[in-house]
């Protein structure tokens, strides 16, 4: 049990341990200039997830959440898509654009959720119940998407689960925490795959209680990949894009952000005058968190400005997928985009 009266705010810049602001330098500027020139030569579009480092966000054509990035990938008329995110995101762009070159700065940028759900294991589970309707969080491999009925992101999961056929047994893969939140919100029972985001499950209830006690005026904004005990303490639970909209429109001036720290860059740019603190504001032992990296996704942070320049200059690494996987994985992604667009 935590004695909240004992909580002492840590001094110094509370966002520093985990949040790195863009550091403009001659080298960064030169790299950004090279990237813009390569973009022109390739007729490329650069899509970046909200968790990318600030320097990449600043050179991208579009920065957003998984849903926004899929919608951009579906509608772009560029010849080349450069995807600054993780592997499954670039795969999704390739599935939607089989004829285009899709570049990824680092092919090893994986995801613990994707790794938790190998397609053969999913097929085994599906074989146990022919009435399963498989709903896959977009954080999964193309092979898993090919086995699924519909894809969701954290931004549209409630809408899509609400639209799922009533006579089916819903199977939700691979994030058990997002799945549990969706069940709570929709009332639809689902069988949950036991996967999680290694970064979001690091956030602990005690950390949020301490932040709440130290900053009672702050709103706590939590991503649904977090544990239930953390979600329960939130003022709002939502996708990264909705977090930005929430912070823009909320009358609050201070926010504790419980997701990957890369998103703070956009929040500061788009919400001037408001203050953003990265969780954990304190660690559980009340020690300074100077070495803490628990709100950084190690995969998202594999991409750097140098690697972005190099992949565009070399036109590699790029995504390649078997034609049959592309054909089967495209249907549930298109279903997602269609349901998302409904009023
Ligand atoms: P969203 O940006 O869609 O909320 O997803 C978060 C995430 O973990 C992506 O890997
Ligand atoms: Fe995967 Fe979590 Fe990283 Fe998102 S933050 S890419 S879910 S490991």
XYZ file of C-alpha atoms and ligand atoms in Angstrom, residues 49-51 64-67 86 88-89 111 113 137-139 153-155 197 200 223-225 238-241 259-260 297 300, ligand 1:
41
model
C 4.556 6.775 -36.497
C 3.990 9.041 -33.491
C 6.714 7.106 -31.608
C 0.224 9.629 -37.055
C -1.134 6.508 -35.407
C -1.489 3.083 -36.997
C -4.919 3.913 -38.405
C 8.091 -0.978 -37.269
C 4.333 -4.839 -39.400
C 3.432 -1.250 -40.340
C 7.260 -5.701 -32.151
C 3.039 -8.258 -29.994
C -4.865 -5.948 -33.875
C -2.770 -4.434 -36.664
C 0.357 -5.181 -34.572
C -6.107 -0.485 -34.540
C -6.413 1.039 -31.099
C -8.139 3.980 -32.818
C 3.383 -4.900 -25.651
C 3.307 -0.648 -22.178
C -2.823 3.870 -24.123
C -5.066 0.761 -24.139
C -2.058 -1.560 -24.511
C -7.194 6.097 -26.282
C -4.938 5.650 -29.312
C -1.949 7.933 -29.832
C -3.778 10.130 -32.374
C 2.596 5.608 -23.679
C 5.810 5.688 -25.714
C 9.971 1.146 -27.510
C 10.550 2.127 -32.762
P -1.424 3.589 -32.093
O -0.498 4.654 -32.533
O -2.253 3.083 -33.195
O -2.225 4.020 -30.905
O -0.539 2.322 -31.658
C 0.412 2.295 -30.701
C 1.436 1.266 -30.930
O 1.907 0.642 -30.050
C 1.926 1.061 -32.263
O 2.852 0.084 -32.235
